[in-house]
Short mmCIF file of C-alpha atoms in Angstrom, two decimals:
data_model
loop_
_atom_site.label_atom_id
_atom_site.label_comp_id
_atom_site.label_asym_id
_atom_site.label_seq_id
_atom_site.Cartn_x
_atom_site.Cartn_y
_atom_site.Cartn_z
CA MET A 10 0.27 -32.69 -15.56
CA GLU A 11 -0.44 -33.37 -11.83
CA THR A 12 -3.09 -35.81 -10.72
CA TYR A 13 -5.39 -35.04 -8.09
CA THR A 14 -7.87 -37.38 -6.31
CA PHE A 15 -9.53 -34.76 -4.64
CA LEU A 16 -10.90 -31.09 -5.60
CA PHE A 17 -9.89 -29.59 -2.22
CA THR A 18 -7.84 -30.02 0.14
CA VAL A 19 -8.65 -28.47 3.59
CA PHE A 20 -5.35 -27.85 5.17
CA THR A 21 -5.64 -27.37 9.40
CA PRO A 22 -2.50 -26.71 10.70
CA THR A 23 -2.74 -27.20 14.46
CA TYR A 24 -0.67 -27.27 17.95
CA ASN A 25 -2.48 -28.02 21.14
CA ARG A 26 -5.49 -26.94 20.12
CA ALA A 27 -7.68 -29.91 20.83
CA HIS A 28 -10.27 -27.67 22.10
CA THR A 29 -11.05 -25.53 19.07
CA LEU A 30 -10.84 -28.39 16.32
CA SER A 31 -13.95 -29.44 16.36
CA ILE A 32 -15.26 -26.38 15.08
CA VAL A 33 -13.40 -27.07 11.80
CA PHE A 34 -14.76 -30.71 11.77
CA GLU A 35 -18.65 -29.66 11.75
CA SER A 36 -17.88 -26.95 9.34
CA LEU A 37 -16.17 -30.23 7.34
CA ARG A 38 -19.51 -32.11 8.30
CA ASN A 39 -21.59 -29.62 7.21
CA GLN A 40 -20.96 -28.61 3.38
CA THR A 41 -23.38 -29.02 1.06
CA PHE A 42 -20.76 -29.61 -1.76
CA LYS A 43 -19.27 -33.54 -0.76
CA THR A 44 -19.39 -35.44 -3.23
CA VAL A 45 -19.18 -36.22 -7.53
CA ASP A 46 -20.11 -38.86 -9.35
CA GLY A 47 -19.95 -40.71 -5.60
CA ARG A 48 -16.59 -39.59 -5.20
CA PRO A 49 -15.55 -37.43 -2.26
CA VAL A 50 -15.05 -33.36 -2.70
CA PHE A 51 -12.35 -33.07 -0.38
CA GLU A 52 -10.27 -34.52 2.25
CA TRP A 53 -9.27 -33.23 5.91
CA LEU A 54 -5.59 -32.63 5.93
CA LEU A 55 -3.75 -31.77 9.38
CA VAL A 56 -0.27 -31.24 9.95
CA ASP A 57 0.06 -31.68 14.34
CA ASP A 58 3.40 -29.65 14.94
CA GLY A 59 4.33 -30.88 18.09
CA SER A 60 1.19 -30.75 20.08
CA VAL A 61 1.32 -32.52 23.21
CA ASP A 62 -2.70 -32.69 24.02
CA SER A 63 -5.24 -34.84 23.06
CA THR A 64 -5.05 -33.58 19.71
CA LYS A 65 -4.02 -36.94 17.88
CA GLN A 66 -6.59 -39.20 19.62
CA LEU A 67 -9.36 -36.47 19.51
CA VAL A 68 -8.72 -36.73 15.29
CA GLU A 69 -9.39 -40.63 15.48
CA GLN A 70 -12.83 -40.10 17.28
CA PHE A 71 -13.12 -37.79 14.39
CA ARG A 72 -12.55 -40.42 11.86
CA GLU A 73 -15.49 -42.83 13.19
CA THR A 74 -17.65 -40.41 12.74
CA ALA A 75 -16.73 -38.45 9.92
CA ASP A 76 -18.22 -39.06 5.58
CA PHE A 77 -15.01 -37.20 4.18
CA PRO A 78 -11.28 -38.26 4.25
CA ILE A 79 -8.94 -37.45 6.71
CA ARG A 80 -5.08 -37.58 7.32
CA TYR A 81 -2.65 -36.55 10.20
CA PHE A 82 0.70 -35.96 10.04
CA TYR A 83 2.84 -35.30 13.23
CA GLN A 84 6.11 -32.99 13.23
CA LYS A 85 8.21 -32.12 15.75
CA ASN A 86 7.56 -28.02 16.90
CA ALA A 87 8.57 -25.99 13.77
CA GLY A 88 6.74 -23.65 13.12
CA LYS A 89 3.20 -23.43 11.20
CA HIS A 90 5.03 -22.38 7.64
CA VAL A 91 6.64 -25.73 7.97
CA ALA A 92 3.54 -27.50 8.66
CA MET A 93 2.25 -25.47 5.75
CA ASN A 94 5.36 -27.09 3.46
CA ARG A 95 4.26 -30.32 4.35
CA GLY A 96 1.04 -30.02 3.93
CA VAL A 97 1.22 -28.94 0.60
CA HIS A 98 3.38 -31.69 -0.31
CA HIS A 99 0.97 -34.46 0.93
CA ALA A 100 -2.07 -32.57 -0.66
CA ARG A 101 -3.92 -34.71 -3.07
CA GLY A 102 -6.79 -31.85 -3.87
CA ARG A 103 -6.77 -29.99 -6.81
CA PHE A 104 -7.19 -26.74 -4.83
CA PHE A 105 -5.46 -26.17 -1.32
CA LEU A 106 -7.25 -24.44 1.29
CA PRO A 107 -5.58 -23.67 4.54
CA ALA A 108 -8.11 -23.19 7.85
CA ASP A 109 -6.81 -22.55 10.75
CA SER A 110 -7.52 -25.26 13.77
CA ASP A 111 -10.56 -22.47 15.20
CA ASP A 112 -11.87 -21.52 12.02
CA ALA A 113 -15.72 -21.97 11.34
CA PHE A 114 -17.06 -21.44 7.97
CA LEU A 115 -20.27 -21.52 5.63
CA PRO A 116 -22.15 -25.07 4.57
CA GLU A 117 -21.61 -23.81 0.82
CA THR A 118 -18.41 -22.65 1.64
CA LEU A 119 -16.97 -25.27 -1.09
CA GLU A 120 -19.69 -25.28 -3.23
CA VAL A 121 -19.65 -21.07 -3.66
CA PHE A 122 -15.50 -21.65 -4.28
CA TYR A 123 -16.07 -23.94 -6.70
CA THR A 124 -18.56 -22.36 -8.96
CA HIS A 125 -16.91 -19.04 -9.17
CA TRP A 126 -13.94 -21.22 -10.65
CA ASN A 127 -16.00 -23.06 -13.18
CA ARG A 128 -17.30 -19.44 -14.56
CA LEU A 129 -14.28 -18.80 -15.39
CA SER A 130 -12.82 -19.73 -19.60
CA ALA A 131 -9.42 -22.19 -19.91
CA ASP A 132 -7.23 -19.35 -20.50
CA GLN A 133 -8.36 -17.90 -17.64
CA LYS A 134 -7.86 -20.42 -15.13
CA ARG A 135 -3.75 -21.01 -16.57
CA LEU A 136 -3.35 -17.36 -14.92
CA CYS A 137 -5.80 -17.76 -11.82
CA ALA A 138 -4.31 -18.76 -8.62
CA GLY A 139 -7.70 -18.96 -7.01
CA VAL A 140 -10.35 -17.57 -5.19
CA THR A 141 -11.08 -15.40 -1.82
CA CYS A 142 -13.95 -14.15 0.42
CA LEU A 143 -14.15 -11.97 3.07
CA CYS A 144 -14.40 -13.11 6.90
CA ARG A 145 -16.31 -11.59 9.86
CA ASP A 146 -15.50 -12.01 13.65
CA GLY A 147 -16.95 -14.88 15.12
CA TYR A 148 -17.51 -13.25 18.56
CA THR A 149 -18.46 -9.79 17.55
CA GLY A 150 -20.18 -10.75 14.07
CA LYS A 151 -18.38 -8.17 12.17
CA VAL A 152 -17.22 -8.25 8.60
CA ILE A 153 -13.57 -7.73 8.48
CA GLY A 154 -12.15 -4.72 6.43
CA ASP A 155 -13.46 -3.01 3.73
CA PRO A 156 -15.76 -4.87 1.68
CA LYS A 157 -16.43 -1.45 -0.53
CA LYS A 158 -12.62 -2.36 -1.63
CA ILE A 159 -12.96 -5.33 -3.43
CA ASP A 160 -14.67 -5.08 -6.85
CA PRO A 161 -16.29 -8.49 -6.65
CA ASP A 162 -15.31 -10.99 -8.98
CA GLN A 163 -13.28 -8.94 -10.94
CA PHE A 164 -10.48 -10.90 -12.41
CA VAL A 165 -7.18 -9.36 -11.60
CA THR A 166 -3.17 -9.70 -10.94
CA ASP A 167 -3.18 -9.84 -6.84
CA LEU A 168 -0.46 -7.89 -5.10
CA PRO A 169 -0.72 -4.68 -7.76
CA TYR A 170 -4.15 -4.65 -7.03
CA VAL A 171 -3.99 -5.14 -2.98
CA ILE A 172 -1.85 -2.69 -3.22
CA ARG A 173 -3.66 0.20 -5.49
CA ASN A 174 -7.04 -0.79 -2.92
CA ARG A 175 -5.01 -0.79 0.10
CA ILE A 176 -6.30 -4.23 0.83
CA ASN A 177 -4.63 -4.65 4.63
CA PHE A 178 -7.16 -6.77 6.13
CA GLU A 179 -7.83 -10.81 6.14
CA ARG A 180 -9.07 -12.46 2.93
CA TRP A 181 -9.34 -15.88 3.01
CA GLY A 182 -9.46 -18.68 -0.14
CA PHE A 183 -7.98 -21.45 -1.96
CA THR A 184 -4.99 -21.68 -4.00
CA ARG A 185 -3.80 -23.93 -7.01
CA THR A 186 -1.92 -26.94 -5.08
CA ASP A 187 0.45 -26.52 -8.16
CA ILE A 188 1.33 -22.84 -7.73
CA MET A 189 1.98 -23.65 -4.03
CA ARG A 190 4.54 -26.55 -4.63
CA ARG A 191 6.42 -23.48 -6.76
CA PHE A 192 6.60 -21.33 -3.93
CA PRO A 193 7.48 -22.77 -0.84
CA PHE A 194 7.84 -21.71 2.75
CA PRO A 195 11.75 -20.77 3.54
CA GLU A 196 12.58 -23.55 6.29
CA ILE A 197 15.76 -21.96 8.35
CA ASN A 198 16.80 -23.97 11.33
CA GLY A 199 15.35 -22.54 14.36
CA MET A 200 12.81 -20.30 12.82
CA LYS A 201 9.57 -21.37 14.00
CA PHE A 202 7.15 -18.45 12.72
CA ILE A 203 7.17 -16.69 8.79
CA PRO A 204 4.09 -14.64 7.92
CA GLU A 205 2.40 -15.90 5.18
CA GLY A 206 2.38 -13.12 3.42
CA MET A 207 5.81 -13.58 2.07
CA VAL A 208 4.42 -16.74 0.18
CA TRP A 209 1.44 -14.90 -0.69
CA ASN A 210 2.59 -11.81 -1.89
CA ARG A 211 5.20 -14.10 -4.51
CA ILE A 212 2.55 -15.98 -5.89
CA ALA A 213 -0.01 -12.49 -6.48
CA ARG A 214 2.88 -11.02 -7.96
CA GLY A 215 2.61 -13.03 -10.98
CA TYR A 216 -1.05 -14.70 -10.96
CA LYS A 217 -4.46 -13.27 -11.18
CA ARG A 218 -7.48 -14.16 -8.71
CA ILE A 219 -11.25 -13.22 -8.39
CA ASN A 220 -11.89 -11.68 -5.04
CA THR A 221 -15.07 -11.93 -4.05
CA THR A 222 -17.15 -9.94 -1.40
CA GLU A 223 -19.19 -12.60 0.18
CA ILE A 224 -18.54 -13.81 3.86
CA LEU A 225 -17.60 -17.38 4.21
CA ARG A 226 -15.47 -17.79 6.65
CA VAL A 227 -15.37 -17.65 10.46
CA ILE A 228 -12.90 -16.03 12.75
CA PHE A 229 -12.51 -17.07 16.64
CA PHE A 230 -9.57 -15.19 17.58
CA GLN A 231 -8.01 -16.82 20.18
CA GLU A 232 -6.23 -14.92 23.64
CA ASP A 233 -2.88 -16.75 23.02
CA GLY A 234 -3.28 -16.29 19.28
CA PHE A 235 -0.98 -14.25 17.24
CA SER A 236 -3.82 -11.19 16.41
CA LYS A 237 -4.10 -10.73 20.34
CA ASN A 238 -0.43 -10.69 20.54
CA ILE A 239 1.24 -8.80 18.11
CA ALA A 240 3.31 -6.84 20.28
CA THR A 241 4.64 -9.99 22.01
CA ASN A 242 4.99 -11.81 18.55
CA ARG A 243 6.75 -9.06 17.37
CA ILE A 244 9.78 -9.74 19.61
CA ARG A 245 9.21 -12.94 19.71
CA HIS A 246 9.74 -13.83 16.56
CA GLY A 247 11.50 -10.69 15.10
CA LEU A 248 13.51 -12.82 12.71
CA GLY A 249 10.68 -14.37 11.06
CA HIS A 250 8.93 -10.80 10.57
CA TYR A 251 12.31 -9.11 9.61
CA LEU A 252 13.01 -11.87 6.57
CA TYR A 253 9.17 -11.05 5.73
CA HIS A 254 9.58 -7.20 5.74
CA PHE A 255 12.95 -8.17 3.76
CA ILE A 256 11.87 -9.65 1.13
CA ASN A 257 8.40 -7.77 0.41
CA LEU A 258 10.64 -4.78 -0.06
CA PHE A 259 13.53 -6.33 -2.25
CA GLU A 260 11.00 -8.03 -4.64
CA ASN A 261 7.91 -5.91 -4.74
CA SER A 262 9.57 -2.33 -3.85
CA ASP A 263 9.10 -0.83 -7.29
CA LEU A 264 5.32 -1.76 -7.00
CA ILE A 265 5.09 -0.35 -3.48
CA TRP A 266 7.12 2.43 -3.99
CA ARG A 267 4.73 3.38 -7.34
CA LEU A 268 1.36 2.66 -5.91
CA ASP A 269 0.81 3.45 -2.45
CA PHE A 270 4.20 5.69 -1.48
CA VAL A 271 2.73 5.72 2.84
CA TYR A 272 2.42 1.81 2.80
CA PHE A 273 6.30 2.08 1.20
CA LEU A 274 7.33 4.09 4.16
CA LYS A 275 5.35 1.79 6.64
CA GLU A 276 6.86 -1.63 5.33
CA THR A 277 10.70 0.52 5.99
CA LEU A 278 9.62 1.47 9.05
CA GLN A 279 8.29 -2.44 9.66
CA LEU A 280 11.81 -3.51 8.49
CA GLY A 281 13.65 -1.65 10.45
CA ARG A 282 11.48 -2.51 14.35
CA ALA A 283 11.69 -6.00 13.31
CA GLY A 284 15.32 -5.86 12.82
CA PHE A 285 15.79 -3.91 16.09
CA HIS A 286 13.98 -7.01 18.09
CA ALA A 287 15.63 -9.55 15.53
CA ARG A 288 18.76 -7.92 17.08
CA ILE A 289 20.65 -7.05 13.10
CA ARG A 290 23.11 -4.58 12.81
CA TYR A 291 21.88 -2.05 10.75
CA LEU A 292 24.71 -1.95 8.75
CA ASP A 293 24.49 -5.54 7.61
CA THR A 294 20.45 -4.48 6.18
CA VAL A 295 22.56 -1.44 4.64
CA LYS A 296 25.05 -3.33 3.02
CA MET A 297 22.17 -5.96 1.72
CA LEU A 298 20.11 -3.28 -0.09
CA ARG A 299 22.74 -1.80 -1.85
CA GLN A 300 20.45 -3.27 -5.00
CA ARG A 301 17.93 -1.34 -3.40
CA PRO A 302 19.25 2.38 -3.36
CA VAL A 303 16.34 4.10 -2.58
CA VAL A 304 14.83 2.02 0.00
CA LYS A 305 18.42 1.81 1.53
CA THR A 306 17.85 5.78 1.68
CA ILE A 307 14.34 5.78 3.41
CA PHE A 308 15.58 2.88 5.68
CA VAL A 309 18.54 5.00 7.16
CA VAL A 310 16.22 8.22 7.10
CA LEU A 311 13.68 6.13 9.57
CA LEU A 312 15.56 4.62 11.21
CA PRO A 313 15.04 6.39 14.85
CA ILE A 314 11.48 6.41 14.37
CA ALA A 315 12.06 2.47 14.08
CA ARG A 316 13.94 2.06 16.82
CA LEU A 317 11.41 3.86 18.62
CA LEU A 318 8.58 1.66 17.96
CA ALA A 319 10.60 -1.16 18.75
CA MET A 320 10.90 0.33 22.23
CA VAL A 321 7.00 0.55 22.41
CA ASP A 322 6.64 -3.06 21.54
CA GLN A 323 9.05 -3.60 24.65
CA ARG A 324 6.89 -1.83 27.20
CA ILE A 325 3.59 -3.12 25.43
CA CYS A 326 5.41 -6.72 25.97
CA THR A 327 6.49 -5.89 30.00
CA SER A 328 3.11 -4.95 30.54
CA VAL A 329 1.34 -7.75 29.27
CA GLN A 330 3.87 -10.08 31.11
CA GLY A 331 3.20 -8.08 34.22
CA ASN A 332 -0.76 -8.70 34.25
CA GLN A 333 -0.61 -12.07 33.88
CA ARG A 334 1.78 -12.74 37.07
CA LYS A 335 -1.16 -11.08 38.77
#
């Protein structure tokens, strides 16, 4: 049985984000749930993925005024997924809550999360990976996704629930640290991006969650972030996207095929699209899918469309680069 110093490890992976980190810091400083019996409820753990700005000095300034523990680790630039693995390794909280370097969250966030957790029975807690909430856009104020697709407080096995209800929008929450340690991101030399969904899907296949409709996170999408540069990042990180889609189909095609055939088709298209960007021969993909004959067949049938989508990505990327030069 693992022992923990805190209830929560709030984890922030960061890369040249000294100009946004104060958003996370202020959110933590304003939390209503800070101590239990005089002991801190949470720590803030940062892994700096090779920043060359003033991140380290800024964290030192935060430490001078913070009323909660802050720990900082530096690594050579290796990607967010590697930083996540390191954060999980060093976490001293029972619950692991990722907070991006431009995230804000409400003062009652940790208190609400813990309240939901404590409503579970001991048997439910053994099966529960964590609690999730909804998010809103920090610039427009709009809720991200469709709250009507979430059945509040339902205790569900997450992956079938997500597929069946087509919950393809951003959710946010904590995951038990002991579970995170059993599902690390693969670390492949030279690969600096792997979609986080790879780990979340693996956890969601065997564990349940509480999914709430409360809006506790505010996202400030940055102009140079992944969300606003989808086509460029599909090309730049083609191998990471390919690995994600391949593993998702290889491990979860039985659920996807049965619960949402449209999603199955889309995911197979994305595999082909990413394969073109990653310069992986389609015959190699076909060989690797020999144990999934249905996926292999659909992959071959949809390959021309996947190629067309990859060409669209190339054109968008070229257009963006051209506008940036002007």
